Amino acid sequence: MANFKDIPDFAPSATLWSAEGAAAGAPAASAAPACAAASARRAGARRRLDPRTSLAVLLMLNLIAFAPTKPWTEVAAVALCAATMIWCGRASAALRWLAAYAAVFGASMAVAAFPNEVTASFAAMIVVFRRVFCVGMFASNMIATTRVGEMASALQRAHVPRGGVVALCVALRFFPTMGKEFSSVAEAMKVRGMALSPATVLRHPALTAENLMVPVMSRLAIVADELSNAAIVRGIDSAAARTSYYELRFGPADALFAALFGAVVACVALIKLGVIA
């Protein structure tokens, strides 16, 4: 019996290639090496949480970020996000995020230790950034490890309205695409002799904005339309029940991480009620 988890993402495309090759007299097995390589990559893929677990944890982190709480709950949430990234095989990314959080946390403590008119204008901004840091950290891991097909299947099983499914699936691919577009524009600026650096921004702020932000914003508007059209072409807004190549199931890791993040949310609630000082 076939295991649908092992079918590559581009299986329909491979089938079309085989059919076209057969029509032209070429052997239909020409796509077999590519399919075999994709199956091998799939077998060695990183571990990932179930998309439904990721969405539930993301909701918990928003509660932690925007509820009045203690700094140690924020640190606990960031530590759990780092543990999740390490479990998913993204240890280097976890270390980078932890280093960034340490810098932000240190800056917020420094601002609090030396209150004056200059630091007061930055204090609120730094604290808000520190509070929502765990949300961005976990969201980046979810985007990096969750396939669009898995997310669409999970949202349909959760009976999310079709418009919400389309919006979330497009957003899941929009942010990685945005990063690639930004890198491409920065590389083009470097070729033109205007490398993107803090010194360049300080010396030529208007010229930097013109050469960076204008092409990025115009390109992103086009990319958003392209991603939406691609999702619609793949039938994401179809009224028929969706089938998926991916077998979604809750595992022990899903239960463990959901329980750990839930424990942090419970601590936040107890702090709010005054049970924990």
CSV table of C-alpha atoms in Angstrom, one decimal:
chain,number,residue,atom,x,y,z
A,1,MET,CA,0.0,0.0,0.0
A,2,ALA,CA,1.4,3.4,-1.0
A,3,ASN,CA,2.6,5.8,1.7
A,4,PHE,CA,1.3,9.2,0.7
A,5,LYS,CA,3.8,11.0,2.8
A,6,ASP,CA,6.6,9.9,0.4
A,7,ILE,CA,5.0,11.4,-2.7
A,8,PRO,CA,7.0,14.5,-3.7
A,9,ASP,CA,5.5,18.0,-3.8
A,10,PHE,CA,5.7,18.1,-7.6
A,11,ALA,CA,4.2,14.7,-8.3
A,12,PRO,CA,1.5,16.2,-10.6
A,13,SER,CA,4.2,18.0,-12.5
A,14,ALA,CA,6.2,14.9,-12.9
A,15,THR,CA,3.2,13.0,-14.2
A,16,LEU,CA,2.6,15.7,-16.8
A,17,TRP,CA,6.3,15.6,-17.8
A,18,SER,CA,6.0,11.8,-18.2
A,19,ALA,CA,2.8,12.1,-20.3
A,20,GLU,CA,4.4,14.7,-22.5
A,21,GLY,CA,7.5,12.6,-22.9
A,22,ALA,CA,5.5,9.6,-23.9
A,23,ALA,CA,3.6,11.6,-26.5
A,24,ALA,CA,6.8,12.8,-28.0
A,25,GLY,CA,8.3,9.3,-28.1
A,26,ALA,CA,10.5,9.8,-25.0
A,27,PRO,CA,10.5,7.2,-22.2
A,28,ALA,CA,8.1,8.1,-19.5
A,29,ALA,CA,10.7,7.1,-16.9
A,30,SER,CA,12.8,10.2,-17.6
A,31,ALA,CA,11.4,11.9,-14.5
A,32,ALA,CA,12.1,8.9,-12.3
A,33,PRO,CA,15.6,10.2,-11.1
A,34,ALA,CA,14.1,13.5,-10.0
A,35,CYS,CA,11.3,11.8,-8.2
A,36,ALA,CA,13.7,9.4,-6.5
A,37,ALA,CA,15.9,12.3,-5.4
A,38,ALA,CA,12.9,14.1,-4.0
A,39,SER,CA,11.8,11.0,-2.1
A,40,ALA,CA,15.3,10.7,-0.6
A,41,ARG,CA,15.3,14.4,0.4
A,42,ARG,CA,11.8,13.8,2.0
A,43,ALA,CA,13.1,10.8,3.9
A,44,GLY,CA,15.8,13.0,5.5
A,45,ALA,CA,13.6,16.0,6.1
A,46,ARG,CA,13.7,17.8,9.3
A,47,ARG,CA,11.2,17.1,12.0
A,48,ARG,CA,8.3,19.5,12.3
A,49,LEU,CA,5.3,20.1,14.5
A,50,ASP,CA,1.8,19.5,13.2
A,51,PRO,CA,0.5,22.8,11.7
A,52,ARG,CA,-2.5,22.7,14.1
A,53,THR,CA,-0.1,22.5,17.0
A,54,SER,CA,2.0,25.4,15.6
A,55,LEU,CA,-1.1,27.6,15.2
A,56,ALA,CA,-2.2,26.8,18.8
A,57,VAL,CA,1.2,27.6,20.2
A,58,LEU,CA,1.3,30.8,18.1
A,59,LEU,CA,-2.0,31.9,19.7
A,60,MET,CA,-0.6,31.1,23.2
A,61,LEU,CA,2.5,33.2,22.5
A,62,ASN,CA,0.4,36.1,21.5
A,63,LEU,CA,-1.4,35.8,24.9
A,64,ILE,CA,2.0,35.8,26.6
A,65,ALA,CA,3.2,38.8,24.7
A,66,PHE,CA,0.3,41.1,25.2
A,67,ALA,CA,-0.7,40.1,28.8
A,68,PRO,CA,0.9,41.9,31.8
A,69,THR,CA,3.4,39.5,33.1
A,70,LYS,CA,6.9,39.0,34.5
A,71,PRO,CA,10.2,39.0,32.5
A,72,TRP,CA,10.8,35.4,33.5
A,73,THR,CA,7.8,34.2,31.6
A,74,GLU,CA,9.1,36.0,28.4
A,75,VAL,CA,12.5,34.2,28.9
A,76,ALA,CA,10.7,30.9,29.4
A,77,ALA,CA,8.7,31.4,26.2
A,78,VAL,CA,11.8,32.3,24.2
A,79,ALA,CA,13.7,29.3,25.7
A,80,LEU,CA,10.8,27.0,24.6
A,81,CYS,CA,10.8,28.5,21.1
A,82,ALA,CA,14.6,27.8,20.9
A,83,ALA,CA,14.0,24.2,22.0
A,84,THR,CA,11.4,23.9,19.3
A,85,MET,CA,13.8,25.1,16.7
A,86,ILE,CA,16.5,22.8,17.9
A,87,TRP,CA,14.1,19.8,17.8
A,88,CYS,CA,13.2,20.8,14.2
A,89,GLY,CA,16.9,20.7,13.3
A,90,ARG,CA,17.4,24.4,13.1
A,91,ALA,CA,20.0,24.8,15.9
A,92,SER,CA,22.0,27.5,14.2
A,93,ALA,CA,18.9,29.6,13.7
A,94,ALA,CA,18.0,29.1,17.3
A,95,LEU,CA,21.4,30.4,18.4
A,96,ARG,CA,21.0,33.5,16.2
A,97,TRP,CA,17.6,34.2,17.6
A,98,LEU,CA,18.9,33.7,21.2
A,99,ALA,CA,21.8,36.1,20.6
A,100,ALA,CA,19.4,38.7,19.2
A,101,TYR,CA,17.1,38.3,22.2
A,102,ALA,CA,20.0,38.6,24.6
A,103,ALA,CA,20.9,41.9,22.9
A,104,VAL,CA,17.3,43.2,23.1
A,105,PHE,CA,16.9,42.1,26.7
A,106,GLY,CA,20.2,43.7,27.7
A,107,ALA,CA,19.2,47.0,25.9
A,108,SER,CA,15.9,47.0,27.8
A,109,MET,CA,17.6,46.5,31.1
A,110,ALA,CA,20.1,49.2,30.3
A,111,VAL,CA,17.4,51.7,29.4
A,112,ALA,CA,15.5,50.8,32.7
A,113,ALA,CA,18.7,51.3,34.7
A,114,PHE,CA,19.5,54.7,33.4
A,115,PRO,CA,16.3,56.6,32.9
A,116,ASN,CA,16.6,60.0,31.3
A,117,GLU,CA,15.0,62.1,28.7
A,118,VAL,CA,17.0,60.6,25.9
A,119,THR,CA,16.4,56.9,26.8
A,120,ALA,CA,12.7,57.5,27.7
A,121,SER,CA,11.8,57.8,24.0
A,122,PHE,CA,13.3,54.4,23.2
A,123,ALA,CA,12.2,52.6,26.3
A,124,ALA,CA,8.6,51.8,25.3
A,125,MET,CA,9.7,50.7,21.8
A,126,ILE,CA,12.4,48.3,23.1
A,127,VAL,CA,10.1,46.8,25.7
A,128,VAL,CA,7.3,46.2,23.1
A,129,PHE,CA,9.9,44.6,20.7
A,130,ARG,CA,11.1,42.4,23.6
A,131,ARG,CA,7.6,41.3,24.5
A,132,VAL,CA,6.7,40.2,20.9
A,133,PHE,CA,10.1,38.7,20.2
A,134,CYS,CA,8.9,35.1,21.0
A,135,VAL,CA,6.0,35.5,18.6
A,136,GLY,CA,8.3,36.4,15.7
A,137,MET,CA,10.8,33.7,16.7
A,138,PHE,CA,8.2,30.9,16.7
A,139,ALA,CA,6.5,32.2,13.5
A,140,SER,CA,9.8,32.1,11.6
A,141,ASN,CA,10.3,28.5,12.6
A,142,MET,CA,6.7,27.7,11.5
A,143,ILE,CA,7.2,29.3,8.1
A,144,ALA,CA,10.5,27.5,7.6
A,145,THR,CA,9.2,24.0,8.5
A,146,THR,CA,5.6,24.0,7.4
A,147,ARG,CA,4.6,23.1,3.9
A,148,VAL,CA,1.7,25.1,2.3
A,149,GLY,CA,-0.1,21.8,1.5
A,150,GLU,CA,0.1,20.8,5.2
A,151,MET,CA,-1.2,24.1,6.4
A,152,ALA,CA,-4.1,24.1,3.9
A,153,SER,CA,-5.1,20.6,5.0
A,154,ALA,CA,-4.8,21.4,8.7
A,155,LEU,CA,-6.9,24.6,8.3
A,156,GLN,CA,-9.6,22.7,6.3
A,157,ARG,CA,-9.8,20.0,9.0
A,158,ALA,CA,-10.2,22.8,11.6
A,159,HIS,CA,-13.2,24.1,9.5
A,160,VAL,CA,-11.6,27.5,8.9
A,161,PRO,CA,-13.5,29.5,6.3
A,162,ARG,CA,-12.1,29.3,2.8
A,163,GLY,CA,-11.1,32.9,2.7
A,164,GLY,CA,-9.0,32.4,5.8
A,165,VAL,CA,-7.3,29.4,4.4
A,166,VAL,CA,-6.3,31.2,1.2
A,167,ALA,CA,-5.0,34.2,3.2
A,168,LEU,CA,-2.9,32.2,5.6
A,169,CYS,CA,-1.5,30.0,2.9
A,170,VAL,CA,-0.5,33.0,0.8
A,171,ALA,CA,1.0,34.7,3.8
A,172,LEU,CA,3.0,31.5,4.6
A,173,ARG,CA,4.8,31.9,1.3
A,174,PHE,CA,4.9,35.7,1.1
A,175,PHE,CA,7.4,36.3,3.8
A,176,PRO,CA,10.1,34.0,2.5
A,177,THR,CA,9.6,35.4,-1.0
A,178,MET,CA,9.8,38.9,0.5
A,179,GLY,CA,13.2,38.1,1.9
A,180,LYS,CA,14.5,36.8,-1.4
A,181,GLU,CA,13.3,39.9,-3.2
A,182,PHE,CA,15.0,42.1,-0.7
A,183,SER,CA,18.2,40.2,-1.1
A,184,SER,CA,18.0,40.5,-4.9
A,185,VAL,CA,17.5,44.2,-4.8
A,186,ALA,CA,20.4,44.6,-2.3
A,187,GLU,CA,22.6,42.6,-4.7
A,188,ALA,CA,21.5,44.8,-7.6
A,189,MET,CA,22.5,47.9,-5.6
A,190,LYS,CA,25.9,46.4,-4.9
A,191,VAL,CA,26.4,45.8,-8.6
A,192,ARG,CA,25.6,49.4,-9.3
A,193,GLY,CA,28.3,50.5,-6.8
A,194,MET,CA,25.9,51.3,-3.9
A,195,ALA,CA,26.3,48.5,-1.4
A,196,LEU,CA,23.7,48.4,1.3
A,197,SER,CA,25.3,49.2,4.6
A,198,PRO,CA,24.7,51.4,7.7
A,199,ALA,CA,27.3,53.9,6.4
A,200,THR,CA,25.5,54.2,3.0
A,201,VAL,CA,22.2,54.7,4.7
A,202,LEU,CA,23.6,57.5,6.9
A,203,ARG,CA,25.4,59.2,4.0
A,204,HIS,CA,22.7,58.9,1.4
A,205,PRO,CA,19.3,58.2,3.1
A,206,ALA,CA,17.1,59.5,0.3
A,207,LEU,CA,19.1,57.7,-2.4
A,208,THR,CA,19.1,54.5,-0.4
A,209,ALA,CA,15.3,54.7,0.0
A,210,GLU,CA,14.9,55.3,-3.7
A,211,ASN,CA,17.1,52.4,-4.8
A,212,LEU,CA,15.9,49.9,-2.2
A,213,MET,CA,12.4,50.6,-1.0
A,214,VAL,CA,10.8,51.7,-4.3
A,215,PRO,CA,11.8,48.5,-6.2
A,216,VAL,CA,11.1,46.2,-3.2
A,217,MET,CA,7.6,47.6,-2.6
A,218,SER,CA,6.6,47.5,-6.3
A,219,ARG,CA,7.9,44.0,-6.6
A,220,LEU,CA,6.1,42.8,-3.5
A,221,ALA,CA,2.8,44.1,-4.8
A,222,ILE,CA,3.4,41.9,-7.9
A,223,VAL,CA,4.5,38.9,-5.9
A,224,ALA,CA,1.4,39.1,-3.7
A,225,ASP,CA,-0.8,38.8,-6.8
A,226,GLU,CA,1.3,36.0,-8.2
A,227,LEU,CA,1.1,34.0,-5.0
A,228,SER,CA,-2.6,34.5,-4.8
A,229,ASN,CA,-3.1,33.4,-8.5
A,230,ALA,CA,-0.9,30.4,-7.9
A,231,ALA,CA,-2.9,29.3,-4.9
A,232,ILE,CA,-6.2,29.7,-6.8
A,233,VAL,CA,-4.8,27.8,-9.8
A,234,ARG,CA,-3.9,24.9,-7.4
A,235,GLY,CA,-7.6,24.8,-6.3
A,236,ILE,CA,-7.1,26.2,-2.8
A,237,ASP,CA,-10.5,28.0,-3.0
A,238,SER,CA,-12.4,25.0,-4.5
A,239,ALA,CA,-15.7,24.2,-2.8
A,240,ALA,CA,-14.8,20.5,-3.0
A,241,ALA,CA,-13.3,18.7,0.0
A,242,ARG,CA,-9.5,19.0,-0.1
A,243,THR,CA,-7.2,15.9,-0.3
A,244,SER,CA,-3.6,16.1,0.6
A,245,TYR,CA,-0.4,14.1,0.0
A,246,TYR,CA,0.6,14.7,3.6
A,247,GLU,CA,-0.6,12.6,6.5
A,248,LEU,CA,-1.2,14.9,9.4
A,249,ARG,CA,-1.2,13.5,12.9
A,250,PHE,CA,-0.4,14.6,16.4
A,251,GLY,CA,2.7,13.1,17.9
A,252,PRO,CA,4.3,13.0,21.3
A,253,ALA,CA,6.3,16.1,20.5
A,254,ASP,CA,3.2,18.0,19.7
A,255,ALA,CA,1.7,17.1,23.0
A,256,LEU,CA,4.9,17.9,24.9
A,257,PHE,CA,5.4,21.3,23.4
A,258,ALA,CA,1.7,22.2,23.6
A,259,ALA,CA,1.8,21.3,27.3
A,260,LEU,CA,5.0,23.3,28.0
A,261,PHE,CA,3.7,26.4,26.3
A,262,GLY,CA,0.3,25.9,28.0
A,263,ALA,CA,2.1,25.8,31.3
A,264,VAL,CA,3.7,29.2,30.6
A,265,VAL,CA,0.2,30.6,29.7
A,266,ALA,CA,-1.1,29.2,33.0
A,267,CYS,CA,1.7,31.0,34.8
A,268,VAL,CA,0.8,34.2,33.1
A,269,ALA,CA,-2.9,33.8,34.1
A,270,LEU,CA,-1.8,33.1,37.7
A,271,ILE,CA,0.3,36.2,37.7
A,272,LYS,CA,-2.7,38.2,36.4
A,273,LEU,CA,-4.9,36.8,39.2
A,274,GLY,CA,-2.3,37.6,41.8
A,275,VAL,CA,-1.7,34.0,42.8
A,276,ILE,CA,2.0,34.2,41.7
A,277,ALA,CA,3.8,37.3,42.9
